[in-house]
Amino acid sequence: TAILGFTEEVELELGISPANAKIRAALSTVRRNGAHLLSLINGILDVSKIQAGKLSVDLESVSITSILQSCLLIVEAKAREKGVQVESHVMPNLPDLMADPLRLKQILINLLSNAVKFTPAKGRIRIDVGVRQEAVVSISISDTGLGMSLAEIETAMSPFGQVDAGFNKRHEGTGLGLPIAYALARLHGGDLQIESKKGSGTRVTVNLPIAATAKPSTNTDHSLH
């Protein structure tokens, strides 16, 4: 965190002078890799807490629409850069949800980032949010990306599991996003389901009870063995 903070300060001090272009490029590399390392460390800490049964969620009434909008702001720039279209379909008048806002954002950002990463240029990502069975909010994220076989889904759901190693070498990742999202959904009393077919895209659905009751984390989930 200190490295990232000082890097940003130095970048501001350098300004936009062409004479400093090489230094700015080097600082950009430091910042990018520092952010990746920080993400990895945070992911490892979360997995360790989950496995030790020490991760908890602080529930409060939140607007899923507002949470989703803030998450989309984070990933849409990368989607535009790749030429990937993102569209959302949210049921009007959604009830507020009992959830931990920070952990809910973590779930959605992990899933949306994966969708963008594994969807090729000119692909599409669709988000559908609605109420199922009157007591559960369902959030589905579908993409037209690479897709996965059943064996690859099992790999992706295990900590540090990397599907298609050759592809991942070109795209930074930790292999922690899906198992952490699954565990956090379970902590909210919900679940996470994956439907995918090799070459035909992936659909990930998170189902969360509207009146959730926080559950203690355990190390019994198959995704964290």
PDB file of C-alpha atoms in Angstrom:
ATOM      1  CA  THR A   1       0.000   0.000   0.000  1.00  0.00           C
ATOM      2  CA  ALA A   2       2.858   2.367   0.803  1.00  0.00           C
ATOM      3  CA  ILE A   3       4.525   1.578  -2.537  1.00  0.00           C
ATOM      4  CA  LEU A   4       1.300   2.325  -4.410  1.00  0.00           C
ATOM      5  CA  GLY A   5       0.773   5.569  -2.504  1.00  0.00           C
ATOM      6  CA  PHE A   6       4.310   6.877  -3.090  1.00  0.00           C
ATOM      7  CA  THR A   7       4.158   5.823  -6.749  1.00  0.00           C
ATOM      8  CA  GLU A   8       1.043   7.921  -7.286  1.00  0.00           C
ATOM      9  CA  GLU A   9       2.660  10.881  -5.534  1.00  0.00           C
ATOM     10  CA  VAL A  10       5.755  10.700  -7.754  1.00  0.00           C
ATOM     11  CA  GLU A  11       3.581  10.382 -10.876  1.00  0.00           C
ATOM     12  CA  LEU A  12       1.750  13.571  -9.886  1.00  0.00           C
ATOM     13  CA  GLU A  13       5.037  15.383  -9.259  1.00  0.00           C
ATOM     14  CA  LEU A  14       6.389  14.381 -12.685  1.00  0.00           C
ATOM     15  CA  GLY A  15       3.454  15.886 -14.538  1.00  0.00           C
ATOM     16  CA  ILE A  16       2.985  15.273 -18.253  1.00  0.00           C
ATOM     17  CA  SER A  17       6.359  16.516 -19.530  1.00  0.00           C
ATOM     18  CA  PRO A  18       7.587  14.353 -22.474  1.00  0.00           C
ATOM     19  CA  ALA A  19      11.031  14.314 -20.821  1.00  0.00           C
ATOM     20  CA  ASN A  20       9.591  12.166 -18.035  1.00  0.00           C
ATOM     21  CA  ALA A  21       7.831   9.645 -20.292  1.00  0.00           C
ATOM     22  CA  LYS A  22      10.193   6.742 -19.515  1.00  0.00           C
ATOM     23  CA  ILE A  23       9.994   7.346 -15.777  1.00  0.00           C
ATOM     24  CA  ARG A  24       6.174   7.519 -15.927  1.00  0.00           C
ATOM     25  CA  ALA A  25       6.097   4.246 -17.858  1.00  0.00           C
ATOM     26  CA  ALA A  26       8.282   2.579 -15.215  1.00  0.00           C
ATOM     27  CA  LEU A  27       6.113   3.935 -12.396  1.00  0.00           C
ATOM     28  CA  SER A  28       3.008   2.688 -14.200  1.00  0.00           C
ATOM     29  CA  THR A  29       4.516  -0.802 -14.272  1.00  0.00           C
ATOM     30  CA  VAL A  30       5.315  -0.580 -10.541  1.00  0.00           C
ATOM     31  CA  ARG A  31       1.759   0.574  -9.778  1.00  0.00           C
ATOM     32  CA  ARG A  32       0.126  -2.107 -11.939  1.00  0.00           C
ATOM     33  CA  ASN A  33       2.157  -4.948 -10.477  1.00  0.00           C
ATOM     34  CA  GLY A  34       1.842  -3.563  -6.966  1.00  0.00           C
ATOM     35  CA  ALA A  35      -1.937  -3.530  -7.312  1.00  0.00           C
ATOM     36  CA  HIS A  36      -1.862  -7.126  -8.573  1.00  0.00           C
ATOM     37  CA  LEU A  37       0.273  -8.213  -5.617  1.00  0.00           C
ATOM     38  CA  LEU A  38      -2.027  -6.415  -3.146  1.00  0.00           C
ATOM     39  CA  SER A  39      -5.017  -8.190  -4.685  1.00  0.00           C
ATOM     40  CA  LEU A  40      -3.241 -11.539  -4.351  1.00  0.00           C
ATOM     41  CA  ILE A  41      -2.352 -10.898  -0.697  1.00  0.00           C
ATOM     42  CA  ASN A  42      -5.927  -9.887   0.143  1.00  0.00           C
ATOM     43  CA  GLY A  43      -7.241 -12.988  -1.626  1.00  0.00           C
ATOM     44  CA  ILE A  44      -4.892 -15.277   0.298  1.00  0.00           C
ATOM     45  CA  LEU A  45      -5.924 -13.649   3.586  1.00  0.00           C
ATOM     46  CA  ASP A  46      -9.613 -14.149   2.763  1.00  0.00           C
ATOM     47  CA  VAL A  47      -9.078 -17.813   1.833  1.00  0.00           C
ATOM     48  CA  SER A  48      -7.106 -18.357   5.065  1.00  0.00           C
ATOM     49  CA  LYS A  49      -9.916 -16.809   7.127  1.00  0.00           C
ATOM     50  CA  ILE A  50     -12.525 -18.920   5.342  1.00  0.00           C
ATOM     51  CA  GLN A  51     -10.562 -22.130   5.870  1.00  0.00           C
ATOM     52  CA  ALA A  52     -10.068 -21.248   9.545  1.00  0.00           C
ATOM     53  CA  GLY A  53     -13.764 -20.420   9.984  1.00  0.00           C
ATOM     54  CA  LYS A  54     -12.872 -16.850  10.967  1.00  0.00           C
ATOM     55  CA  LEU A  55     -14.426 -14.822   8.145  1.00  0.00           C
ATOM     56  CA  SER A  56     -17.628 -12.990   9.054  1.00  0.00           C
ATOM     57  CA  VAL A  57     -20.046 -10.618   7.319  1.00  0.00           C
ATOM     58  CA  ASP A  58     -21.697  -7.492   8.754  1.00  0.00           C
ATOM     59  CA  LEU A  59     -25.241  -7.385   7.418  1.00  0.00           C
ATOM     60  CA  GLU A  60     -27.173  -4.209   6.754  1.00  0.00           C
ATOM     61  CA  SER A  61     -29.954  -3.130   4.434  1.00  0.00           C
ATOM     62  CA  VAL A  62     -28.455  -2.352   1.013  1.00  0.00           C
ATOM     63  CA  SER A  63     -29.712  -1.468  -2.453  1.00  0.00           C
ATOM     64  CA  ILE A  64     -28.553  -4.131  -4.903  1.00  0.00           C
ATOM     65  CA  THR A  65     -29.077  -1.639  -7.757  1.00  0.00           C
ATOM     66  CA  SER A  66     -26.661   0.876  -6.194  1.00  0.00           C
ATOM     67  CA  ILE A  67     -24.115  -1.839  -5.404  1.00  0.00           C
ATOM     68  CA  LEU A  68     -24.257  -3.143  -8.969  1.00  0.00           C
ATOM     69  CA  GLN A  69     -23.855   0.335 -10.468  1.00  0.00           C
ATOM     70  CA  SER A  70     -20.738   1.007  -8.400  1.00  0.00           C
ATOM     71  CA  CYS A  71     -19.267  -2.351  -9.465  1.00  0.00           C
ATOM     72  CA  LEU A  72     -19.993  -1.671 -13.130  1.00  0.00           C
ATOM     73  CA  LEU A  73     -18.083   1.616 -12.920  1.00  0.00           C
ATOM     74  CA  ILE A  74     -14.993  -0.378 -11.951  1.00  0.00           C
ATOM     75  CA  VAL A  75     -15.133  -2.976 -14.753  1.00  0.00           C
ATOM     76  CA  GLU A  76     -16.735  -1.088 -17.655  1.00  0.00           C
ATOM     77  CA  ALA A  77     -13.521   0.758 -18.568  1.00  0.00           C
ATOM     78  CA  LYS A  78     -11.719  -2.545 -19.121  1.00  0.00           C
ATOM     79  CA  ALA A  79     -14.701  -3.878 -21.074  1.00  0.00           C
ATOM     80  CA  ARG A  80     -14.683  -0.847 -23.378  1.00  0.00           C
ATOM     81  CA  GLU A  81     -10.930  -1.220 -23.852  1.00  0.00           C
ATOM     82  CA  LYS A  82     -11.499  -4.808 -25.059  1.00  0.00           C
ATOM     83  CA  GLY A  83     -14.557  -3.918 -27.122  1.00  0.00           C
ATOM     84  CA  VAL A  84     -16.849  -6.032 -24.935  1.00  0.00           C
ATOM     85  CA  GLN A  85     -20.464  -4.911 -24.616  1.00  0.00           C
ATOM     86  CA  VAL A  86     -21.970  -4.931 -21.120  1.00  0.00           C
ATOM     87  CA  GLU A  87     -25.719  -4.682 -20.624  1.00  0.00           C
ATOM     88  CA  SER A  88     -27.750  -4.970 -17.438  1.00  0.00           C
ATOM     89  CA  HIS A  89     -31.398  -5.850 -16.916  1.00  0.00           C
ATOM     90  CA  VAL A  90     -32.544  -5.084 -13.377  1.00  0.00           C
ATOM     91  CA  MET A  91     -36.094  -5.713 -12.232  1.00  0.00           C
ATOM     92  CA  PRO A  92     -37.720  -2.415 -11.176  1.00  0.00           C
ATOM     93  CA  ASN A  93     -38.601  -1.802  -7.536  1.00  0.00           C
ATOM     94  CA  LEU A  94     -36.221  -4.418  -6.194  1.00  0.00           C
ATOM     95  CA  PRO A  95     -36.457  -4.780  -2.411  1.00  0.00           C
ATOM     96  CA  ASP A  96     -33.424  -3.895  -0.333  1.00  0.00           C
ATOM     97  CA  LEU A  97     -31.233  -6.807   0.632  1.00  0.00           C
ATOM     98  CA  MET A  98     -29.683  -7.732   3.972  1.00  0.00           C
ATOM     99  CA  ALA A  99     -26.021  -8.058   3.044  1.00  0.00           C
ATOM    100  CA  ASP A 100     -22.507  -6.913   3.816  1.00  0.00           C
ATOM    101  CA  PRO A 101     -22.020  -4.132   1.209  1.00  0.00           C
ATOM    102  CA  LEU A 102     -18.242  -4.542   0.972  1.00  0.00           C
ATOM    103  CA  ARG A 103     -18.429  -8.331   0.607  1.00  0.00           C
ATOM    104  CA  LEU A 104     -21.318  -8.088  -1.875  1.00  0.00           C
ATOM    105  CA  LYS A 105     -19.197  -5.728  -3.992  1.00  0.00           C
ATOM    106  CA  GLN A 106     -16.336  -8.208  -3.731  1.00  0.00           C
ATOM    107  CA  ILE A 107     -18.562 -10.995  -5.073  1.00  0.00           C
ATOM    108  CA  LEU A 108     -19.822  -8.944  -8.014  1.00  0.00           C
ATOM    109  CA  ILE A 109     -16.462  -7.401  -8.945  1.00  0.00           C
ATOM    110  CA  ASN A 110     -14.828 -10.850  -8.931  1.00  0.00           C
ATOM    111  CA  LEU A 111     -17.533 -12.285 -11.196  1.00  0.00           C
ATOM    112  CA  LEU A 112     -17.705  -9.282 -13.538  1.00  0.00           C
ATOM    113  CA  SER A 113     -13.904  -9.103 -13.823  1.00  0.00           C
ATOM    114  CA  ASN A 114     -13.782 -12.796 -14.748  1.00  0.00           C
ATOM    115  CA  ALA A 115     -16.484 -12.281 -17.371  1.00  0.00           C
ATOM    116  CA  VAL A 116     -14.577  -9.383 -18.945  1.00  0.00           C
ATOM    117  CA  LYS A 117     -11.250 -11.231 -18.799  1.00  0.00           C
ATOM    118  CA  PHE A 118     -12.509 -14.375 -20.514  1.00  0.00           C
ATOM    119  CA  THR A 119     -14.745 -12.699 -23.110  1.00  0.00           C
ATOM    120  CA  PRO A 120     -13.006 -11.908 -26.416  1.00  0.00           C
ATOM    121  CA  ALA A 121     -13.287  -8.629 -28.303  1.00  0.00           C
ATOM    122  CA  LYS A 122     -16.785  -7.847 -29.641  1.00  0.00           C
ATOM    123  CA  GLY A 123     -18.259 -10.280 -27.117  1.00  0.00           C
ATOM    124  CA  ARG A 124     -21.159  -9.548 -24.784  1.00  0.00           C
ATOM    125  CA  ILE A 125     -21.822  -9.692 -21.063  1.00  0.00           C
ATOM    126  CA  ARG A 126     -25.386  -9.629 -19.760  1.00  0.00           C
ATOM    127  CA  ILE A 127     -26.418  -9.048 -16.147  1.00  0.00           C
ATOM    128  CA  ASP A 128     -29.901 -10.038 -14.982  1.00  0.00           C
ATOM    129  CA  VAL A 129     -31.161  -9.172 -11.504  1.00  0.00           C
ATOM    130  CA  GLY A 130     -34.560 -10.157 -10.163  1.00  0.00           C
ATOM    131  CA  VAL A 131     -36.486 -11.740  -7.314  1.00  0.00           C
ATOM    132  CA  ARG A 132     -36.944 -15.507  -7.295  1.00  0.00           C
ATOM    133  CA  GLN A 133     -39.450 -17.312  -5.090  1.00  0.00           C
ATOM    134  CA  GLU A 134     -40.336 -13.950  -3.485  1.00  0.00           C
ATOM    135  CA  ALA A 135     -37.580 -14.231  -0.890  1.00  0.00           C
ATOM    136  CA  VAL A 136     -34.382 -14.552  -2.922  1.00  0.00           C
ATOM    137  CA  VAL A 137     -32.571 -12.016  -5.105  1.00  0.00           C
ATOM    138  CA  SER A 138     -30.979 -13.701  -8.115  1.00  0.00           C
ATOM    139  CA  ILE A 139     -28.008 -12.069  -9.878  1.00  0.00           C
ATOM    140  CA  SER A 140     -26.901 -13.743 -13.116  1.00  0.00           C
ATOM    141  CA  ILE A 141     -23.840 -12.757 -15.140  1.00  0.00           C
ATOM    142  CA  SER A 142     -23.667 -14.351 -18.596  1.00  0.00           C
ATOM    143  CA  ASP A 143     -20.861 -13.970 -21.108  1.00  0.00           C
ATOM    144  CA  THR A 144     -20.015 -15.114 -24.621  1.00  0.00           C
ATOM    145  CA  GLY A 145     -16.502 -16.092 -23.614  1.00  0.00           C
ATOM    146  CA  LEU A 146     -14.412 -19.255 -23.710  1.00  0.00           C
ATOM    147  CA  GLY A 147     -16.699 -21.399 -21.587  1.00  0.00           C
ATOM    148  CA  MET A 148     -15.620 -24.326 -19.412  1.00  0.00           C
ATOM    149  CA  SER A 149     -16.064 -28.078 -19.266  1.00  0.00           C
ATOM    150  CA  LEU A 150     -17.293 -29.721 -16.041  1.00  0.00           C
ATOM    151  CA  ALA A 151     -13.708 -30.604 -15.125  1.00  0.00           C
ATOM    152  CA  GLU A 152     -12.601 -27.007 -15.702  1.00  0.00           C
ATOM    153  CA  ILE A 153     -15.438 -25.699 -13.523  1.00  0.00           C
ATOM    154  CA  GLU A 154     -14.132 -27.911 -10.693  1.00  0.00           C
ATOM    155  CA  THR A 155     -10.656 -26.488 -11.251  1.00  0.00           C
ATOM    156  CA  ALA A 156     -11.922 -22.891 -11.309  1.00  0.00           C
ATOM    157  CA  MET A 157     -13.788 -23.435  -8.031  1.00  0.00           C
ATOM    158  CA  SER A 158     -10.640 -24.560  -6.208  1.00  0.00           C
ATOM    159  CA  PRO A 159      -8.262 -21.974  -4.687  1.00  0.00           C
ATOM    160  CA  PHE A 160      -5.548 -20.937  -7.165  1.00  0.00           C
ATOM    161  CA  GLY A 161      -7.213 -23.063  -9.852  1.00  0.00           C
ATOM    162  CA  GLN A 162      -6.350 -21.719 -13.300  1.00  0.00           C
ATOM    163  CA  VAL A 163      -8.417 -22.781 -16.299  1.00  0.00           C
ATOM    164  CA  ASP A 164      -6.571 -22.757 -19.649  1.00  0.00           C
ATOM    165  CA  ALA A 165      -3.077 -21.943 -18.411  1.00  0.00           C
ATOM    166  CA  GLY A 166      -1.984 -20.622 -21.796  1.00  0.00           C
ATOM    167  CA  PHE A 167      -4.749 -18.024 -21.778  1.00  0.00           C
ATOM    168  CA  ASN A 168      -4.079 -17.018 -18.186  1.00  0.00           C
ATOM    169  CA  LYS A 169      -0.424 -16.348 -18.938  1.00  0.00           C
ATOM    170  CA  ARG A 170      -1.658 -13.425 -21.028  1.00  0.00           C
ATOM    171  CA  HIS A 171      -4.159 -12.270 -18.384  1.00  0.00           C
ATOM    172  CA  GLU A 172      -3.271 -11.606 -14.759  1.00  0.00           C
ATOM    173  CA  GLY A 173      -5.243 -13.680 -12.284  1.00  0.00           C
ATOM    174  CA  THR A 174      -4.936 -15.364  -8.908  1.00  0.00           C
ATOM    175  CA  GLY A 175      -7.396 -18.250  -9.232  1.00  0.00           C
ATOM    176  CA  LEU A 176      -9.122 -17.035  -6.048  1.00  0.00           C
ATOM    177  CA  GLY A 177     -12.063 -15.017  -7.389  1.00  0.00           C
ATOM    178  CA  LEU A 178     -14.630 -17.796  -7.849  1.00  0.00           C
ATOM    179  CA  PRO A 179     -13.953 -19.769  -4.634  1.00  0.00           C
ATOM    180  CA  ILE A 180     -14.043 -16.559  -2.574  1.00  0.00           C
ATOM    181  CA  ALA A 181     -17.277 -15.419  -4.261  1.00  0.00           C
ATOM    182  CA  TYR A 182     -18.804 -18.857  -3.580  1.00  0.00           C
ATOM    183  CA  ALA A 183     -17.759 -18.790   0.081  1.00  0.00           C
ATOM    184  CA  LEU A 184     -19.071 -15.242   0.571  1.00  0.00           C
ATOM    185  CA  ALA A 185     -22.409 -16.161  -0.995  1.00  0.00           C
ATOM    186  CA  ARG A 186     -22.664 -19.092   1.419  1.00  0.00           C
ATOM    187  CA  LEU A 187     -21.836 -16.798   4.354  1.00  0.00           C
ATOM    188  CA  HIS A 188     -24.875 -14.719   3.367  1.00  0.00           C
ATOM    189  CA  GLY A 189     -27.048 -17.833   3.446  1.00  0.00           C
ATOM    190  CA  GLY A 190     -27.116 -18.024  -0.349  1.00  0.00           C
ATOM    191  CA  ASP A 191     -25.349 -19.966  -3.066  1.00  0.00           C
ATOM    192  CA  LEU A 192     -23.456 -19.611  -6.337  1.00  0.00           C
ATOM    193  CA  GLN A 193     -24.122 -21.740  -9.425  1.00  0.00           C
ATOM    194  CA  ILE A 194     -22.136 -22.039 -12.663  1.00  0.00           C
ATOM    195  CA  GLU A 195     -23.512 -23.122 -16.028  1.00  0.00           C
ATOM    196  CA  SER A 196     -20.986 -23.336 -18.834  1.00  0.00           C
ATOM    197  CA  LYS A 197     -20.128 -25.176 -22.004  1.00  0.00           C
ATOM    198  CA  LYS A 198     -16.730 -25.202 -23.678  1.00  0.00           C
ATOM    199  CA  GLY A 199     -16.721 -22.588 -26.416  1.00  0.00           C
ATOM    200  CA  SER A 200     -20.230 -21.336 -25.593  1.00  0.00           C
ATOM    201  CA  GLY A 201     -19.770 -18.918 -22.717  1.00  0.00           C
ATOM    202  CA  THR A 202     -20.524 -19.045 -19.008  1.00  0.00           C
ATOM    203  CA  ARG A 203     -23.412 -18.078 -16.771  1.00  0.00           C
ATOM    204  CA  VAL A 204     -22.766 -17.523 -13.055  1.00  0.00           C
ATOM    205  CA  THR A 205     -25.766 -17.003 -10.775  1.00  0.00           C
ATOM    206  CA  VAL A 206     -25.656 -15.765  -7.200  1.00  0.00           C
ATOM    207  CA  ASN A 207     -28.808 -16.338  -5.143  1.00  0.00           C
ATOM    208  CA  LEU A 208     -29.059 -14.344  -1.920  1.00  0.00           C
ATOM    209  CA  PRO A 209     -31.944 -14.376   0.580  1.00  0.00           C
ATOM    210  CA  ILE A 210     -33.508 -10.942   0.997  1.00  0.00           C
ATOM    211  CA  ALA A 211     -33.617 -11.324   4.790  1.00  0.00           C
ATOM    212  CA  ALA A 212     -30.239 -13.034   5.113  1.00  0.00           C
ATOM    213  CA  THR A 213     -28.909 -14.347   8.396  1.00  0.00           C
ATOM    214  CA  ALA A 214     -25.132 -14.306   8.581  1.00  0.00           C
ATOM    215  CA  LYS A 215     -23.576 -17.754   8.865  1.00  0.00           C
ATOM    216  CA  PRO A 216     -20.170 -18.488  10.386  1.00  0.00           C
ATOM    217  CA  SER A 217     -17.554 -19.521   7.837  1.00  0.00           C
ATOM    218  CA  THR A 218     -16.378 -23.118   7.881  1.00  0.00           C
ATOM    219  CA  ASN A 219     -13.785 -25.113   6.003  1.00  0.00           C
ATOM    220  CA  THR A 220     -16.325 -27.682   4.781  1.00  0.00           C
ATOM    221  CA  ASP A 221     -17.095 -26.114   1.390  1.00  0.00           C
ATOM    222  CA  HIS A 222     -15.765 -28.256  -1.470  1.00  0.00           C
ATOM    223  CA  SER A 223     -14.380 -25.176  -3.232  1.00  0.00           C
ATOM    224  CA  LEU A 224     -11.878 -24.553  -0.461  1.00  0.00           C
ATOM    225  CA  HIS A 225     -10.475 -28.038   0.017  1.00  0.00           C
TER     226      HIS A 225
END
